[in-house]
């Protein structure tokens, strides 16, 4: 509609055509009001029955909620209206009629459970609160991309159909690819490492990953959107600097550019940009501090992965984002480099939110012989990964990187109770449609 005016731009004295959804109809007898909603907000349309054409009034007041309509008329100031203005209509056109029985109430007056909302995501996103989450998610991605470009990264796109898994044959979704077995990729890890050995050197990717995990929790998905970073000629400490930088950029952008959305979510006061300089704990310090909280039934020992209750206890104590570094080599993937002077320790790290892990990263093993030995130590066949390993014979620079999920970032940023709130169409063990 070339002559369409968004509701937020309608000013007293204008003659406009607005188009959107019927949010509500209130019939008060001699006068009635229709609230029209578009992506910028709502506007009141006034029907004075005795002074208007009967067909116009019948059309405007007979249309079902959530129908798409176009209204043309004069904009007038009205302090009692929700936005301080209202339209007196000259015409009302019903563009697409909605069924009178809706599977959920987009106005939010009647709550719907999460399953019903996900089954009807299109309607769910007509709710201001749900829409706000995805506007914030979009701002996070914009800010992160801008940050990456500011530190000299090139955006790449890597295959999502692969012949072998990034970390072996576990947690893979097999598919048939022209008569041969293939898999949905768990991570762009191996490909982004190959890119830092090319002329690109410093790369990032925002894209989907697929993991056939059996987890069915409020913080796990089987398809997620990952933000991946990899750079030549940096170590794990510098990689942590970039990681913190992206997170700060995301929070600062939301604080600056998403005030309306934060207000919609009732988070104007609660939203806080983290303090710079996230603490960096060693793995040993982390398990000592978790043990000291007394929250675990059994004390953690060297080599244990951190249980969820342990992460939460430590997060409550620290009260903000923090890194855990120098993990045991045996519990980090084969591509993470170990310290030469103490190979029990790896140069891997995690970035933690007080509620959960956000980021996994580290310095990578760039030396061919050591890389192949790492495969063998973890029971993997290096020959299955020859496309990857052979490039390490041709001059692979030292490099480091990391990855985190967009959904977990948005979930923790906004305090959402379920990660599915932060993805349009979740894929988990129970949900393959819509």
Tab-separated table of C-alpha atoms in Angstrom:
chain	number	residue	atom	x	y	z
A	1	UNK	CA	0.000	0.000	0.000
A	2	UNK	CA	1.895	3.023	-1.282
A	3	UNK	CA	-0.243	5.524	0.632
A	4	UNK	CA	-0.166	3.671	3.944
A	5	UNK	CA	0.745	5.583	7.124
A	6	UNK	CA	2.044	3.742	10.188
A	7	UNK	CA	-0.021	4.402	13.284
A	8	UNK	CA	2.929	5.942	15.153
A	9	UNK	CA	3.297	8.550	12.394
A	10	UNK	CA	-0.357	9.684	12.349
A	11	UNK	CA	-0.535	13.336	13.426
A	12	UNK	CA	-3.576	15.529	14.191
A	13	UNK	CA	-4.731	17.290	11.028
A	14	UNK	CA	-3.538	14.530	8.700
A	15	UNK	CA	-5.768	12.498	6.439
A	16	UNK	CA	-4.291	9.001	6.452
A	17	UNK	CA	-4.786	5.399	5.479
A	18	UNK	CA	-3.673	3.020	8.210
A	19	UNK	CA	-3.632	-0.753	7.888
A	20	UNK	CA	-3.203	-3.509	10.400
A	21	UNK	CA	-5.075	-5.876	12.697
A	22	UNK	CA	-8.263	-5.345	14.680
A	23	UNK	CA	-7.001	-5.411	18.247
A	24	UNK	CA	-10.275	-4.659	20.016
A	25	UNK	CA	-13.774	-3.318	19.420
A	26	UNK	CA	-15.654	-1.462	22.174
A	27	UNK	CA	-19.320	-0.653	21.545
A	28	UNK	CA	-20.663	1.907	24.026
A	29	UNK	CA	-24.061	2.424	22.435
A	30	UNK	CA	-24.207	5.648	20.449
A	31	UNK	CA	-20.455	5.659	20.036
A	32	UNK	CA	-17.987	2.833	19.457
A	33	UNK	CA	-14.266	2.448	19.139
A	34	UNK	CA	-12.076	0.105	17.135
A	35	UNK	CA	-8.413	-0.248	18.094
A	36	UNK	CA	-6.201	-0.942	15.087
A	37	UNK	CA	-2.700	-2.360	15.637
A	38	UNK	CA	0.296	-2.356	13.330
A	39	UNK	CA	4.000	-2.963	13.864
A	40	UNK	CA	4.516	0.524	15.324
A	41	UNK	CA	1.672	0.517	17.835
A	42	UNK	CA	-2.073	1.093	18.091
A	43	UNK	CA	-4.528	3.805	17.096
A	44	UNK	CA	-8.172	4.422	18.008
A	45	UNK	CA	-10.848	4.629	15.309
A	46	UNK	CA	-14.049	6.399	16.428
A	47	UNK	CA	-17.532	5.527	15.145
A	48	UNK	CA	-20.316	8.013	15.958
A	49	UNK	CA	-23.216	5.889	14.825
A	50	UNK	CA	-25.854	8.605	14.281
A	51	UNK	CA	-23.506	10.703	12.157
A	52	UNK	CA	-22.041	7.982	9.944
A	53	UNK	CA	-23.184	5.826	7.081
A	54	UNK	CA	-24.800	2.628	8.393
A	55	UNK	CA	-22.721	0.386	6.110
A	56	UNK	CA	-19.500	2.004	7.330
A	57	UNK	CA	-20.468	1.465	10.960
A	58	UNK	CA	-21.590	-2.100	10.303
A	59	UNK	CA	-18.342	-2.950	8.544
A	60	UNK	CA	-16.160	-1.395	11.231
A	61	UNK	CA	-17.954	-2.889	14.206
A	62	UNK	CA	-18.832	-6.243	12.680
A	63	UNK	CA	-15.298	-7.308	11.830
A	64	UNK	CA	-13.762	-10.001	14.024
A	65	UNK	CA	-10.684	-9.438	16.181
A	66	UNK	CA	-7.353	-10.022	14.390
A	67	UNK	CA	-8.872	-9.390	10.963
A	68	UNK	CA	-6.692	-7.269	8.690
A	69	UNK	CA	-8.310	-3.958	7.749
A	70	UNK	CA	-7.423	-0.635	6.140
A	71	UNK	CA	-8.936	2.580	7.494
A	72	UNK	CA	-8.890	5.961	5.766
A	73	UNK	CA	-9.884	9.080	7.652
A	74	UNK	CA	-8.935	12.277	9.451
A	75	UNK	CA	-6.633	12.211	12.466
A	76	UNK	CA	-7.784	14.279	15.432
A	77	UNK	CA	-6.311	14.973	18.833
A	78	UNK	CA	-8.043	13.047	21.634
A	79	UNK	CA	-6.299	13.006	25.034
A	80	UNK	CA	-8.533	10.169	26.260
A	81	UNK	CA	-7.462	7.873	23.418
A	82	UNK	CA	-4.680	5.355	24.177
A	83	UNK	CA	-2.144	7.267	22.049
A	84	UNK	CA	-3.614	10.772	22.296
A	85	UNK	CA	-5.086	10.748	18.784
A	86	UNK	CA	-7.953	9.037	16.980
A	87	UNK	CA	-9.208	8.594	13.436
A	88	UNK	CA	-12.698	9.452	12.248
A	89	UNK	CA	-13.080	7.019	9.341
A	90	UNK	CA	-14.279	7.791	5.827
A	91	UNK	CA	-13.842	4.158	4.775
A	92	UNK	CA	-13.078	0.769	6.305
A	93	UNK	CA	-11.914	-2.036	4.026
A	94	UNK	CA	-11.718	-5.608	5.302
A	95	UNK	CA	-8.556	-7.014	3.714
A	96	UNK	CA	-8.578	-10.444	5.376
A	97	UNK	CA	-11.276	-11.643	7.762
A	98	UNK	CA	-10.191	-13.677	10.812
A	99	UNK	CA	-12.131	-16.593	12.244
A	100	UNK	CA	-14.109	-15.591	15.334
A	101	UNK	CA	-12.579	-18.470	17.345
A	102	UNK	CA	-8.850	-17.850	17.854
A	103	UNK	CA	-6.504	-20.497	19.316
A	104	UNK	CA	-4.980	-17.852	21.584
A	105	UNK	CA	-5.623	-14.250	22.547
A	106	UNK	CA	-3.019	-11.900	20.992
A	107	UNK	CA	-4.170	-9.097	23.266
A	108	UNK	CA	-2.732	-11.022	26.200
A	109	UNK	CA	-5.867	-10.660	28.310
A	110	UNK	CA	-6.209	-14.459	28.355
A	111	UNK	CA	-2.987	-16.376	28.984
A	112	UNK	CA	-1.972	-19.359	26.864
A	113	UNK	CA	0.543	-22.041	27.794
A	114	UNK	CA	3.870	-22.175	25.969
A	115	UNK	CA	2.924	-25.201	23.872
A	116	UNK	CA	-0.195	-23.470	22.540
A	117	UNK	CA	1.807	-20.335	21.817
A	118	UNK	CA	4.447	-22.272	19.885
A	119	UNK	CA	1.770	-24.130	17.930
A	120	UNK	CA	0.398	-20.736	16.868
A	121	UNK	CA	3.581	-18.676	16.714
A	122	UNK	CA	2.251	-16.241	14.115
A	123	UNK	CA	-0.556	-15.197	16.439
A	124	UNK	CA	1.786	-15.273	19.428
A	125	UNK	CA	4.091	-12.707	17.822
A	126	UNK	CA	1.207	-10.282	17.533
A	127	UNK	CA	1.530	-9.872	21.310
A	128	UNK	CA	3.713	-6.902	22.155
A	129	UNK	CA	5.719	-8.840	24.742
A	130	UNK	CA	6.596	-11.675	22.379
A	131	UNK	CA	7.404	-9.296	19.540
A	132	UNK	CA	9.705	-7.336	21.867
A	133	UNK	CA	11.837	-10.428	22.522
A	134	UNK	CA	12.538	-10.867	18.821
A	135	UNK	CA	13.174	-7.182	18.222
A	136	UNK	CA	15.794	-7.410	20.967
A	137	UNK	CA	17.220	-10.602	19.467
A	138	UNK	CA	17.580	-8.811	16.124
A	139	UNK	CA	19.359	-5.906	17.818
A	140	UNK	CA	21.740	-8.329	19.537
A	141	UNK	CA	22.688	-9.851	16.181
A	142	UNK	CA	23.126	-6.438	14.565
A	143	UNK	CA	25.372	-5.244	17.383
A	144	UNK	CA	27.480	-8.408	17.381
A	145	UNK	CA	27.978	-8.241	13.615
A	146	UNK	CA	28.992	-4.577	13.860
A	147	UNK	CA	31.456	-5.417	16.632
A	148	UNK	CA	33.022	-8.209	14.582
A	149	UNK	CA	33.451	-5.920	11.604
A	150	UNK	CA	35.020	-3.337	13.885
A	151	UNK	CA	37.720	-5.805	14.934
A	152	UNK	CA	38.517	-6.845	11.366
A	153	UNK	CA	36.438	-10.007	10.913
A	154	UNK	CA	35.036	-11.371	7.666
A	155	UNK	CA	31.607	-13.019	7.812
A	156	UNK	CA	31.560	-16.561	6.401
A	157	UNK	CA	28.978	-19.286	5.755
A	158	UNK	CA	29.988	-22.917	6.147
A	159	UNK	CA	28.218	-26.176	5.154
A	160	UNK	CA	25.452	-27.583	7.298
A	161	UNK	CA	25.543	-30.980	5.550
A	162	UNK	CA	28.767	-32.836	6.294
A	163	UNK	CA	30.375	-36.244	5.862
A	164	UNK	CA	31.656	-36.475	9.451
A	165	UNK	CA	30.735	-34.962	12.779
A	166	UNK	CA	32.733	-32.126	14.268
A	167	UNK	CA	33.378	-34.089	17.438
A	168	UNK	CA	32.946	-37.653	16.284
A	169	UNK	CA	29.839	-39.715	15.693
A	170	UNK	CA	27.804	-38.830	18.774
A	171	UNK	CA	24.786	-36.543	18.880
A	172	UNK	CA	24.505	-36.471	15.082
A	173	UNK	CA	21.407	-36.306	12.898
A	174	UNK	CA	22.036	-38.656	9.944
A	175	UNK	CA	20.522	-37.877	6.548
A	176	UNK	CA	20.605	-39.559	3.135
A	177	UNK	CA	22.620	-37.511	0.668
A	178	UNK	CA	22.296	-38.863	-2.886
A	179	UNK	CA	22.479	-42.428	-1.668
A	180	UNK	CA	25.247	-41.980	0.882
A	181	UNK	CA	25.156	-41.220	4.594
A	182	UNK	CA	25.725	-37.659	5.686
A	183	UNK	CA	24.983	-35.628	8.809
A	184	UNK	CA	23.630	-32.262	9.886
A	185	UNK	CA	26.596	-30.313	11.166
A	186	UNK	CA	27.065	-29.942	14.928
A	187	UNK	CA	29.270	-26.876	14.551
A	188	UNK	CA	31.266	-24.887	11.980
A	189	UNK	CA	34.326	-25.518	14.165
A	190	UNK	CA	36.518	-27.397	11.680
A	191	UNK	CA	35.585	-25.188	8.743
A	192	UNK	CA	36.235	-21.918	10.563
A	193	UNK	CA	39.656	-23.244	11.616
A	194	UNK	CA	40.432	-23.984	7.979
A	195	UNK	CA	39.471	-20.403	7.141
A	196	UNK	CA	41.959	-18.873	9.560
A	197	UNK	CA	44.610	-20.828	7.655
A	198	UNK	CA	43.456	-19.106	4.466
A	199	UNK	CA	43.912	-15.500	3.484
A	200	UNK	CA	40.906	-14.459	5.579
A	201	UNK	CA	42.646	-15.005	8.974
A	202	UNK	CA	39.850	-13.595	11.174
A	203	UNK	CA	36.270	-14.809	10.631
A	204	UNK	CA	32.845	-15.079	12.199
A	205	UNK	CA	29.623	-16.860	11.360
A	206	UNK	CA	26.030	-16.632	12.530
A	207	UNK	CA	24.184	-19.793	11.580
A	208	UNK	CA	22.330	-22.947	12.645
A	209	UNK	CA	23.807	-26.018	14.307
A	210	UNK	CA	22.150	-29.378	14.933
A	211	UNK	CA	22.699	-31.682	17.895
A	212	UNK	CA	20.789	-34.897	18.522
A	213	UNK	CA	20.978	-34.469	22.285
A	214	UNK	CA	18.515	-36.349	24.454
A	215	UNK	CA	18.190	-33.335	26.766
A	216	UNK	CA	14.671	-32.003	27.114
A	217	UNK	CA	15.159	-29.076	29.456
A	218	UNK	CA	14.201	-25.380	29.493
A	219	UNK	CA	17.696	-24.485	28.234
A	220	UNK	CA	18.415	-27.073	25.510
A	221	UNK	CA	17.482	-27.144	21.813
A	222	UNK	CA	18.252	-29.556	18.992
A	223	UNK	CA	18.605	-26.739	16.474
A	224	UNK	CA	20.196	-23.518	17.657
A	225	UNK	CA	21.693	-20.390	16.125
A	226	UNK	CA	25.357	-19.998	16.988
A	227	UNK	CA	27.674	-17.021	16.892
A	228	UNK	CA	31.126	-18.369	16.008
A	229	UNK	CA	34.469	-16.551	16.018
A	230	UNK	CA	37.942	-17.682	14.991
A	231	UNK	CA	41.146	-15.714	14.476
A	232	UNK	CA	44.708	-16.452	13.462
A	233	UNK	CA	47.637	-15.192	15.524
A	234	UNK	CA	45.797	-14.823	18.821
A	235	UNK	CA	45.804	-16.968	21.963
A	236	UNK	CA	43.004	-17.979	24.292
A	237	UNK	CA	43.399	-14.874	26.449
A	238	UNK	CA	42.889	-12.584	23.455
A	239	UNK	CA	39.942	-14.720	22.339
A	240	UNK	CA	38.330	-14.094	25.724
A	241	UNK	CA	38.819	-10.353	25.188
A	242	UNK	CA	36.872	-10.518	21.909
A	243	UNK	CA	34.214	-12.704	23.499
A	244	UNK	CA	33.651	-10.209	26.286
A	245	UNK	CA	33.603	-7.419	23.717
A	246	UNK	CA	30.762	-8.978	21.743
A	247	UNK	CA	28.704	-9.504	24.870
A	248	UNK	CA	29.238	-5.934	26.031
A	249	UNK	CA	28.342	-4.643	22.563
A	250	UNK	CA	25.097	-6.634	22.606
A	251	UNK	CA	24.024	-5.402	26.038
A	252	UNK	CA	24.957	-1.791	25.287
A	253	UNK	CA	23.045	-1.822	22.001
A	254	UNK	CA	19.909	-3.187	23.662
A	255	UNK	CA	20.165	-0.608	26.441
A	256	UNK	CA	20.524	2.196	23.893
A	257	UNK	CA	18.189	1.110	21.104
A	258	UNK	CA	15.513	-1.085	22.699
A	259	UNK	CA	14.029	1.059	25.451
A	260	UNK	CA	10.501	0.631	24.092
A	261	UNK	CA	10.897	-3.154	24.020
A	262	UNK	CA	12.374	-3.232	27.524
A	263	UNK	CA	9.451	-1.135	28.747
A	264	UNK	CA	7.018	-3.554	27.082
A	265	UNK	CA	8.728	-6.413	28.947
A	266	UNK	CA	8.655	-4.395	32.183
A	267	UNK	CA	12.457	-4.503	32.310
A	268	UNK	CA	13.392	-0.834	32.132
A	269	UNK	CA	14.751	-0.848	35.678
A	270	UNK	CA	15.878	-4.490	35.800
A	271	UNK	CA	18.019	-4.472	32.643
A	272	UNK	CA	21.675	-3.824	33.402
A	273	UNK	CA	24.741	-3.690	31.175
A	274	UNK	CA	27.434	-5.902	32.776
A	275	UNK	CA	30.564	-4.345	34.204
A	276	UNK	CA	33.612	-4.693	31.977
A	277	UNK	CA	36.451	-6.969	32.994
A	278	UNK	CA	34.713	-10.303	33.587
A	279	UNK	CA	36.544	-12.323	36.290
A	280	UNK	CA	38.727	-15.143	34.948
A	281	UNK	CA	38.874	-18.174	37.216
A	282	UNK	CA	40.924	-21.271	36.618
A	283	UNK	CA	39.092	-24.594	36.610
A	284	UNK	CA	40.794	-25.471	39.917
A	285	UNK	CA	39.642	-22.207	41.495
A	286	UNK	CA	36.113	-22.854	40.226
A	287	UNK	CA	35.790	-26.317	41.779
A	288	UNK	CA	37.344	-25.073	45.043
A	289	UNK	CA	34.819	-22.240	45.261
A	290	UNK	CA	31.911	-24.510	44.337
A	291	UNK	CA	32.969	-27.027	46.999
A	292	UNK	CA	33.227	-24.212	49.539
A	293	UNK	CA	29.593	-23.226	48.970
A	294	UNK	CA	28.448	-26.526	50.488
A	295	UNK	CA	25.654	-26.780	47.923
A	296	UNK	CA	26.756	-30.156	46.504
A	297	UNK	CA	26.200	-33.496	48.172
A	298	UNK	CA	29.593	-34.721	46.935
A	299	UNK	CA	32.729	-32.627	46.602
A	300	UNK	CA	34.039	-32.064	43.088
A	301	UNK	CA	37.472	-33.447	42.207
A	302	UNK	CA	39.908	-32.779	39.381
A	303	UNK	CA	38.468	-33.970	36.064
A	304	UNK	CA	34.793	-33.598	36.997
A	305	UNK	CA	32.579	-31.598	34.716
A	306	UNK	CA	30.691	-28.866	36.567
A	307	UNK	CA	27.128	-29.908	37.452
A	308	UNK	CA	24.277	-27.484	36.907
A	309	UNK	CA	23.792	-26.938	40.644
A	310	UNK	CA	27.512	-26.222	40.996
A	311	UNK	CA	27.439	-23.650	38.189
A	312	UNK	CA	24.454	-21.981	39.820
A	313	UNK	CA	26.092	-21.881	43.255
A	314	UNK	CA	29.220	-20.294	41.817
A	315	UNK	CA	27.170	-17.903	39.676
A	316	UNK	CA	25.180	-16.767	42.713
A	317	UNK	CA	28.427	-16.064	44.553
A	318	UNK	CA	30.052	-14.126	41.696
A	319	UNK	CA	26.861	-12.337	40.669
A	320	UNK	CA	27.811	-11.639	37.049
A	321	UNK	CA	29.462	-13.039	33.941
A	322	UNK	CA	32.802	-14.792	34.433
A	323	UNK	CA	35.240	-17.041	32.583
A	324	UNK	CA	36.528	-20.443	33.633
A	325	UNK	CA	39.841	-21.295	31.969
A	326	UNK	CA	42.629	-23.899	32.118
A	327	UNK	CA	40.288	-26.886	31.990
A	328	UNK	CA	41.560	-30.477	32.238
A	329	UNK	CA	42.725	-31.580	28.793
A	330	UNK	CA	40.827	-34.862	29.054
A	331	UNK	CA	37.406	-33.208	29.114
A	332	UNK	CA	37.975	-30.734	26.273
A	333	UNK	CA	37.721	-31.570	22.539
A	334	UNK	CA	40.716	-32.830	20.551
A	335	UNK	CA	41.220	-29.484	18.774
A	336	UNK	CA	41.867	-27.563	22.024
A	337	UNK	CA	45.580	-27.025	22.599
A	338	UNK	CA	47.210	-28.215	25.830
A	339	UNK	CA	49.924	-26.348	27.690
A	340	UNK	CA	53.317	-27.630	26.519
A	341	UNK	CA	54.788	-27.401	30.020
A	342	UNK	CA	51.829	-29.172	31.668
A	343	UNK	CA	49.711	-31.167	29.179
A	344	UNK	CA	47.132	-32.083	31.828
A	345	UNK	CA	45.836	-28.530	31.413
A	346	UNK	CA	44.206	-27.214	28.251
A	347	UNK	CA	43.875	-23.702	26.894
A	348	UNK	CA	40.120	-24.081	26.791
A	349	UNK	CA	37.693	-21.700	28.453
A	350	UNK	CA	33.980	-21.216	29.089
A	351	UNK	CA	32.103	-17.958	29.579
A	352	UNK	CA	29.462	-18.328	32.250
A	353	UNK	CA	26.334	-16.383	33.043
A	354	UNK	CA	25.335	-16.779	36.713
A	355	UNK	CA	22.593	-19.161	35.563
A	356	UNK	CA	24.346	-21.253	32.889
A	357	UNK	CA	27.226	-21.712	30.467
A	358	UNK	CA	27.110	-19.368	27.482
A	359	UNK	CA	30.362	-19.819	25.569
A	360	UNK	CA	32.877	-22.565	24.910
A	361	UNK	CA	36.215	-21.690	23.353
A	362	UNK	CA	39.959	-21.864	23.535
A	363	UNK	CA	43.239	-21.846	21.694
A	364	UNK	CA	43.368	-24.503	18.990
A	365	UNK	CA	46.081	-27.034	18.272
A	366	UNK	CA	47.714	-25.808	15.056
A	367	UNK	CA	50.590	-28.332	14.887
A	368	UNK	CA	49.833	-31.336	12.675
A	369	UNK	CA	51.464	-34.100	14.741
A	370	UNK	CA	49.932	-32.906	17.996
A	371	UNK	CA	46.508	-32.543	16.346
A	372	UNK	CA	46.555	-36.114	15.023
A	373	UNK	CA	47.679	-37.387	18.417
A	374	UNK	CA	44.693	-35.595	19.955
A	375	UNK	CA	42.324	-37.458	17.657
A	376	UNK	CA	43.821	-40.773	18.663
A	377	UNK	CA	43.741	-39.961	22.377
A	378	UNK	CA	39.984	-39.342	22.123
A	379	UNK	CA	39.332	-42.514	20.147
A	380	UNK	CA	38.680	-40.783	16.820
A	381	UNK	CA	40.011	-41.898	13.443
A	382	UNK	CA	42.102	-39.090	11.905
A	383	UNK	CA	41.590	-40.573	8.431
A	384	UNK	CA	37.866	-39.656	8.613
A	385	UNK	CA	38.891	-36.010	9.011
A	386	UNK	CA	41.601	-35.874	6.356
A	387	UNK	CA	40.007	-32.866	4.619
A	388	UNK	CA	40.661	-31.024	7.866
A	389	UNK	CA	43.951	-32.460	9.122
A	390	UNK	CA	45.846	-32.273	5.818
A	391	UNK	CA	45.543	-28.481	5.745
A	392	UNK	CA	47.589	-28.378	8.931
A	393	UNK	CA	50.541	-29.633	6.864
A	394	UNK	CA	50.507	-26.514	4.721
A	395	UNK	CA	51.208	-23.776	7.235
A	396	UNK	CA	48.473	-23.346	9.857
A	397	UNK	CA	49.021	-20.331	12.124
A	398	UNK	CA	48.336	-20.315	15.869
A	399	UNK	CA	44.657	-19.493	16.333
A	400	UNK	CA	41.829	-19.336	18.856
A	401	UNK	CA	38.085	-18.874	18.913
A	402	UNK	CA	34.778	-19.624	20.544
A	403	UNK	CA	31.039	-20.000	19.984
A	404	UNK	CA	27.840	-19.185	21.821
A	405	UNK	CA	24.153	-19.612	21.171
A	406	UNK	CA	21.988	-16.610	20.367
A	407	UNK	CA	19.071	-18.177	22.205
A	408	UNK	CA	20.987	-18.627	25.466
A	409	UNK	CA	22.301	-15.093	25.258
A	410	UNK	CA	18.807	-13.631	24.796
A	411	UNK	CA	17.377	-15.984	27.422
A	412	UNK	CA	19.862	-14.882	30.077
A	413	UNK	CA	19.788	-11.244	29.007
A	414	UNK	CA	16.001	-11.037	29.460
A	415	UNK	CA	15.587	-13.557	32.269
A	416	UNK	CA	13.342	-15.833	30.209
A	417	UNK	CA	12.169	-19.015	31.879
A	418	UNK	CA	12.501	-21.204	28.792
A	419	UNK	CA	14.934	-21.008	25.880
A	420	UNK	CA	12.049	-21.683	23.478
A	421	UNK	CA	10.821	-18.168	24.209
A	422	UNK	CA	13.869	-16.861	22.310
A	423	UNK	CA	13.499	-18.890	19.091
A	424	UNK	CA	10.712	-18.471	16.569
A	425	UNK	CA	10.076	-22.124	15.745
A	426	UNK	CA	11.902	-24.371	18.243
A	427	UNK	CA	13.209	-27.804	17.357
A	428	UNK	CA	13.388	-30.205	20.284
A	429	UNK	CA	12.560	-33.858	20.930
A	430	UNK	CA	8.818	-33.194	20.834
A	431	UNK	CA	8.557	-30.454	18.243
A	432	UNK	CA	9.123	-30.700	14.509
A	433	UNK	CA	6.223	-28.493	13.406
A	434	UNK	CA	5.496	-25.700	12.810
